[in-house]
Coordinates of C-alpha atoms in Angstrom, one line a residue:
Chain U
M56 CA 11.8 -33.7 -48.3
R57 CA 14.8 -35.5 -49.1
P58 CA 16.2 -37.7 -46.4
N59 CA 18.5 -35.8 -44.1
S60 CA 21.1 -38.5 -44.2
E61 CA 21.9 -37.9 -48.0
T62 CA 24.7 -35.8 -49.0
V63 CA 25.3 -34.1 -52.4
P64 CA 29.0 -34.0 -53.8
L65 CA 29.8 -30.5 -54.2
D66 CA 33.0 -29.0 -55.7
P67 CA 34.7 -26.0 -54.9
T68 CA 33.0 -23.7 -57.5
D69 CA 29.6 -25.1 -55.9
R70 CA 30.6 -24.1 -52.5
A71 CA 31.7 -20.7 -53.6
L72 CA 28.3 -20.2 -55.3
I73 CA 26.2 -21.0 -52.1
N74 CA 28.4 -18.8 -50.1
A75 CA 27.9 -16.0 -52.7
L76 CA 24.3 -16.6 -53.0
Q77 CA 23.6 -16.1 -49.0
G78 CA 24.7 -12.3 -49.5
G79 CA 22.7 -10.0 -51.3
F80 CA 21.7 -11.1 -55.0
P81 CA 22.5 -8.3 -57.2
L82 CA 19.6 -6.0 -58.4
V83 CA 20.9 -5.7 -61.8
E84 CA 19.5 -6.6 -65.2
R85 CA 21.8 -9.7 -65.6
P86 CA 22.4 -10.8 -62.0
F87 CA 23.6 -14.4 -62.7
A88 CA 26.1 -12.6 -65.1
A89 CA 27.1 -10.4 -62.2
V90 CA 27.7 -13.3 -59.7
G91 CA 29.3 -15.4 -62.3
T92 CA 31.9 -12.4 -62.7
Q93 CA 32.8 -12.5 -59.0
L94 CA 33.3 -16.3 -59.1
G95 CA 35.0 -16.4 -62.8
I96 CA 32.2 -18.4 -64.4
D97 CA 29.8 -17.2 -67.0
E98 CA 26.1 -16.7 -66.7
E99 CA 24.8 -19.9 -68.2
E100 CA 27.2 -21.9 -65.7
V101 CA 25.8 -20.1 -62.7
I102 CA 22.1 -20.7 -63.8
A103 CA 23.0 -24.3 -64.6
R104 CA 24.7 -24.8 -61.2
I105 CA 21.8 -23.2 -59.2
E106 CA 19.5 -25.5 -61.3
F107 CA 21.2 -28.7 -60.0
L108 CA 21.7 -27.4 -56.4
K109 CA 17.9 -26.8 -56.2
E110 CA 16.8 -30.1 -57.9
S111 CA 19.3 -31.8 -55.7
G112 CA 18.0 -30.4 -52.6
V113 CA 21.0 -28.6 -51.6
L114 CA 19.2 -25.2 -51.9
T115 CA 15.9 -25.2 -50.5
R116 CA 15.0 -21.8 -51.9
F117 CA 16.3 -19.0 -54.1
G118 CA 14.8 -15.7 -54.2
P119 CA 13.7 -12.9 -52.0
M120 CA 13.3 -13.8 -48.2
F121 CA 9.9 -11.9 -47.1
Q122 CA 9.7 -10.5 -43.6
I123 CA 6.0 -11.0 -43.2
E124 CA 5.8 -8.9 -40.0
R125 CA 6.9 -5.9 -41.8
M126 CA 3.7 -6.4 -43.9
G127 CA 1.2 -6.7 -41.1
G128 CA 1.4 -10.6 -40.9
A129 CA 2.6 -12.8 -38.0
F130 CA 5.1 -15.7 -37.4
V131 CA 4.7 -18.0 -34.3
L132 CA 6.7 -20.7 -33.4
A133 CA 4.7 -23.7 -32.0
A134 CA 5.2 -27.0 -30.6
L135 CA 3.3 -30.5 -30.0
A136 CA 3.9 -33.5 -28.2
V137 CA 3.0 -36.0 -30.6
P138 CA 2.5 -39.7 -29.5
E139 CA 5.1 -41.9 -31.3
E140 CA 2.4 -44.0 -33.0
R141 CA 0.7 -41.2 -34.4
Y142 CA 3.5 -39.2 -35.9
E143 CA 3.2 -39.7 -39.3
E144 CA -0.2 -38.8 -39.3
V145 CA -0.2 -35.8 -37.3
T146 CA 2.9 -34.6 -39.7
A147 CA 0.7 -34.9 -42.8
A148 CA -2.2 -33.2 -41.0
V149 CA 0.0 -30.1 -40.0
N150 CA 2.1 -30.1 -43.1
Q151 CA -1.1 -29.7 -45.4
L152 CA -1.7 -26.3 -43.9
P153 CA -0.1 -23.7 -46.0
A154 CA 0.5 -21.5 -42.9
V155 CA 2.8 -24.0 -41.8
A156 CA 6.3 -22.6 -43.3
H157 CA 8.8 -24.8 -41.5
N158 CA 8.2 -28.1 -39.4
Y159 CA 11.1 -30.1 -37.6
R160 CA 11.2 -33.1 -35.5
R161 CA 13.0 -32.5 -32.4
Q162 CA 14.2 -34.9 -29.6
H163 CA 12.0 -33.7 -26.5
A164 CA 8.4 -34.5 -25.1
L165 CA 7.4 -31.4 -27.3
N166 CA 8.8 -33.4 -30.3
M167 CA 7.3 -31.6 -33.4
W168 CA 8.4 -27.8 -33.7
F169 CA 6.9 -25.7 -36.6
V170 CA 6.6 -22.0 -37.6
L171 CA 3.4 -20.6 -38.5
A172 CA 3.0 -17.7 -40.9
T173 CA -0.2 -15.8 -41.4
E174 CA -1.1 -12.6 -43.2
T175 CA -2.7 -11.0 -40.3
P176 CA -2.1 -11.6 -36.5
A177 CA -5.7 -12.9 -36.4
G178 CA -4.6 -15.6 -38.6
I179 CA -2.3 -17.3 -35.7
P180 CA -5.0 -18.2 -33.4
A181 CA -7.3 -19.7 -36.3
V182 CA -4.6 -21.9 -37.4
I183 CA -3.6 -22.9 -34.0
A184 CA -7.4 -23.7 -33.6
E185 CA -7.3 -25.6 -36.8
I186 CA -4.5 -27.9 -35.9
E187 CA -6.0 -28.6 -32.7
A188 CA -9.3 -29.8 -34.1
L189 CA -7.2 -31.8 -36.9
T190 CA -4.9 -33.6 -34.6
G191 CA -6.7 -33.4 -31.1
L192 CA -3.6 -32.4 -29.3
P193 CA -2.7 -29.1 -27.7
V194 CA -0.7 -26.5 -29.4
Y195 CA 1.9 -24.9 -27.4
A196 CA 2.7 -21.2 -29.0
F197 CA 5.7 -19.5 -28.4
P198 CA 5.6 -16.0 -30.0
K199 CA 8.7 -14.2 -30.0
E200 CA 8.8 -11.6 -27.4
R201 CA 12.0 -10.0 -28.2
E202 CA 14.4 -10.5 -31.2
Y203 CA 18.0 -10.5 -30.5
F204 CA 19.6 -11.7 -33.4
V205 CA 18.7 -13.3 -36.9
E206 CA 21.4 -14.0 -39.4
L207 CA 21.1 -17.6 -40.7
K208 CA 24.2 -18.2 -43.1
F209 CA 26.0 -21.5 -43.6
H210 CA 29.7 -21.6 -44.8
A211 CA 29.3 -24.2 -47.6
Chain Y
M299 CA -7.5 -8.1 -51.8
P300 CA -10.1 -5.3 -51.5
N301 CA -10.4 -2.9 -54.8
S302 CA -9.8 0.0 -52.6
M303 CA -6.3 -1.0 -51.8
P304 CA -4.0 1.5 -53.5
E305 CA -2.5 0.3 -56.7
D306 CA 1.1 0.7 -55.4
I307 CA 0.4 -1.6 -52.8
S308 CA -1.5 -4.2 -55.1
I309 CA 1.6 -4.1 -57.4
D310 CA 4.0 -5.0 -54.3
R311 CA 1.6 -7.7 -53.6
Q312 CA 1.7 -9.1 -57.0
L313 CA 5.5 -8.9 -56.9
I314 CA 5.5 -11.1 -53.5
L315 CA 3.0 -13.6 -55.3
A316 CA 5.3 -13.8 -58.3
T317 CA 8.6 -14.4 -56.4
Q318 CA 7.7 -16.0 -53.1
A319 CA 8.3 -19.7 -54.7
G320 CA 11.6 -18.4 -55.9
L321 CA 13.2 -16.2 -58.9
P322 CA 13.1 -17.5 -62.1
L323 CA 16.5 -19.1 -63.4
V324 CA 16.9 -17.2 -66.5
P325 CA 19.5 -14.5 -67.7
R326 CA 17.1 -11.8 -66.9
P327 CA 15.0 -12.8 -64.0
Y328 CA 13.4 -9.5 -63.1
D329 CA 12.6 -8.7 -66.6
E330 CA 10.8 -12.0 -66.9
I331 CA 8.7 -11.1 -63.8
A332 CA 7.8 -7.6 -65.0
E333 CA 6.6 -9.2 -68.2
R334 CA 4.2 -11.3 -66.2
L335 CA 3.1 -8.2 -64.0
G336 CA 2.8 -5.7 -66.9
I337 CA 5.6 -3.3 -65.6
S338 CA 9.2 -2.7 -66.4
G339 CA 12.1 -4.5 -65.3
E340 CA 13.5 -1.4 -63.9
E341 CA 10.4 -1.0 -61.7
V342 CA 10.7 -4.5 -60.4
R343 CA 14.4 -3.9 -59.3
Q344 CA 13.2 -0.5 -57.8
R345 CA 10.3 -2.1 -55.9
L346 CA 12.5 -4.9 -54.6
T347 CA 15.3 -2.4 -53.6
A348 CA 12.5 -0.3 -51.7
M349 CA 11.2 -3.6 -49.9
L350 CA 14.9 -4.5 -48.8
A351 CA 15.3 -0.9 -47.7
D352 CA 12.3 -0.9 -45.3
G353 CA 12.9 -4.4 -44.2
R354 CA 10.0 -6.0 -45.9
I355 CA 12.4 -8.2 -47.8
R356 CA 15.4 -9.5 -45.3
R357 CA 17.5 -10.4 -48.1
I358 CA 17.7 -11.7 -51.6
G359 CA 19.4 -15.1 -52.2
A360 CA 19.7 -18.8 -51.4
V361 CA 18.8 -20.8 -48.4
P362 CA 20.7 -23.9 -48.3
N363 CA 19.6 -27.3 -46.7
H364 CA 22.1 -27.2 -43.8
Y365 CA 22.0 -30.9 -43.6
A366 CA 23.2 -31.0 -47.3
L367 CA 26.3 -29.1 -46.3
G368 CA 27.2 -31.3 -43.5
Y369 CA 25.7 -29.4 -40.7
T370 CA 23.8 -32.2 -39.3
F371 CA 23.7 -31.0 -35.7
N372 CA 21.2 -28.5 -35.4
G373 CA 20.3 -27.6 -31.9
M374 CA 17.8 -25.3 -30.4
S375 CA 19.2 -24.6 -27.1
V376 CA 16.7 -23.4 -24.6
W377 CA 17.5 -21.7 -21.4
D378 CA 15.6 -20.5 -18.1
V379 CA 16.9 -17.0 -17.6
D380 CA 16.2 -14.7 -14.9
D381 CA 13.7 -12.2 -16.3
A382 CA 15.7 -9.3 -14.8
V383 CA 18.7 -9.7 -16.9
V384 CA 17.5 -11.9 -19.8
D385 CA 17.3 -8.8 -22.3
Q386 CA 20.9 -7.9 -21.5
L387 CA 22.3 -11.5 -21.6
G388 CA 20.1 -12.4 -24.9
E389 CA 22.0 -9.3 -26.7
Q390 CA 25.1 -11.0 -25.6
V391 CA 24.1 -14.6 -26.6
G392 CA 22.7 -13.4 -30.0
A393 CA 26.1 -11.7 -30.6
L394 CA 28.0 -15.0 -30.6
S395 CA 29.3 -16.1 -33.9
C396 CA 27.9 -19.7 -33.3
V397 CA 24.1 -18.6 -32.8
S398 CA 22.1 -17.9 -36.0
H399 CA 18.8 -17.1 -34.3
C400 CA 18.2 -15.8 -30.7
Y401 CA 14.8 -14.7 -29.3
R402 CA 13.0 -14.3 -25.9
R403 CA 10.0 -16.3 -26.0
P404 CA 7.1 -17.2 -23.2
R405 CA 7.6 -19.9 -20.6
H406 CA 4.7 -22.9 -20.3
L407 CA 5.1 -23.8 -16.8
P408 CA 5.5 -26.6 -15.7
L409 CA 6.0 -28.4 -18.7
W410 CA 8.4 -25.7 -20.5
P411 CA 10.5 -23.2 -18.1
Y412 CA 12.5 -21.7 -20.9
N413 CA 12.3 -18.1 -21.9
L414 CA 15.7 -17.8 -24.2
F415 CA 16.2 -19.7 -27.5
A416 CA 19.4 -19.7 -29.4
M417 CA 19.9 -21.9 -32.5
V418 CA 23.4 -23.4 -33.0
H419 CA 24.5 -25.4 -35.9
A420 CA 27.3 -27.9 -36.3
R421 CA 29.2 -30.3 -38.3
S422 CA 29.6 -32.6 -35.2
E423 CA 27.6 -33.2 -31.9
S424 CA 30.9 -32.2 -30.0
G425 CA 31.0 -28.7 -32.1
A426 CA 27.3 -28.3 -31.4
L427 CA 27.7 -29.0 -27.7
A428 CA 31.0 -26.8 -27.6
D429 CA 28.8 -24.1 -28.7
V430 CA 26.1 -24.8 -26.1
A431 CA 28.9 -24.8 -23.5
R432 CA 30.0 -21.2 -24.7
I433 CA 26.5 -20.0 -24.0
A434 CA 26.3 -21.6 -20.5
E435 CA 29.5 -19.6 -19.7
L436 CA 28.2 -16.6 -20.9
L437 CA 24.8 -16.8 -19.0
G438 CA 26.6 -18.1 -15.8
P439 CA 24.4 -18.1 -12.5
A440 CA 21.4 -16.1 -14.3
C441 CA 20.5 -19.4 -15.9
R442 CA 18.7 -21.9 -13.9
A443 CA 18.3 -24.7 -16.3
H444 CA 18.7 -25.7 -20.1
E445 CA 18.4 -28.2 -22.7
V446 CA 19.5 -28.8 -26.3
L447 CA 17.0 -30.0 -28.8
F448 CA 18.4 -31.3 -31.6
S449 CA 16.5 -31.7 -35.1
T450 CA 16.2 -35.2 -36.2
R451 CA 14.2 -34.8 -39.4
I452 CA 13.2 -31.7 -41.7
L453 CA 9.3 -32.4 -41.8
K454 CA 8.5 -29.2 -44.1
K455 CA 10.6 -26.3 -45.1
T456 CA 8.8 -24.2 -47.7
G457 CA 9.3 -20.8 -46.2
L458 CA 6.2 -18.5 -45.9
R459 CA 3.6 -18.6 -48.6
I460 CA 0.7 -15.8 -49.0
S461 CA -2.2 -16.8 -51.2
A462 CA -3.6 -14.8 -54.2

């Protein structure tokens, strides 16, 4: 993962493209051409700019965002209180698991917060047990009890 | 996957496997996926449309690294809200334009008294704290305590992956 402090220079077309791509990507035969028409650039330029934005880390993903819970799977937010001197080692142990979708360092006694995504609800306690075995630390699970709002969009 | 799985579901599953790491950056991305799966591009588009309609796909598009866009202050604000009113207030907090995600989650007493989580993202610390102040104002006396946990490093951000 690129360091958080680095920023990539973006021109107004990149910003317009990032904003456009956070809506619904067209389900048509030539979707990049359709996006280009909206922005006044051609298909080849749309593709080249997205390649650059992905390679430079400005876009972390480009494609369908699957809602695993609608397919019988489960998502759970969880946290660890990691001793500072073990932070790198524990990060490596947690991140190696494919069920760990995102992981953030945060400023708190609970200083590592990650999202577990598994194909079945039974997968969650198994992954939690695995993390506890790998790290020797208790995992605090924060399953969502109610979702009030989710709409992650950034204005570029 | 078991062989008894209906073919229809198994094709959707193959489609998920083929696209979860991202869409191919080619002029006809759906046709390229179709070729790999041995179905038509039209069928790929129809299946993705159906998955969008029933919520198996939230959206198709890009996920920016918010740090790269200058959103360097990403705070998980957490609130200890009276259980009697948390759902009503949670809906109102979720409706604020500055909040990207808002959930009710279990407490872990005594370490963790907070039951309402609201994510805010801003380009400055003062901007993030203004968002938090707006939430505090809305919650009023129903909130007993709160904290803001800023993220200081992205350790991993791959999104979900299912295995073949």
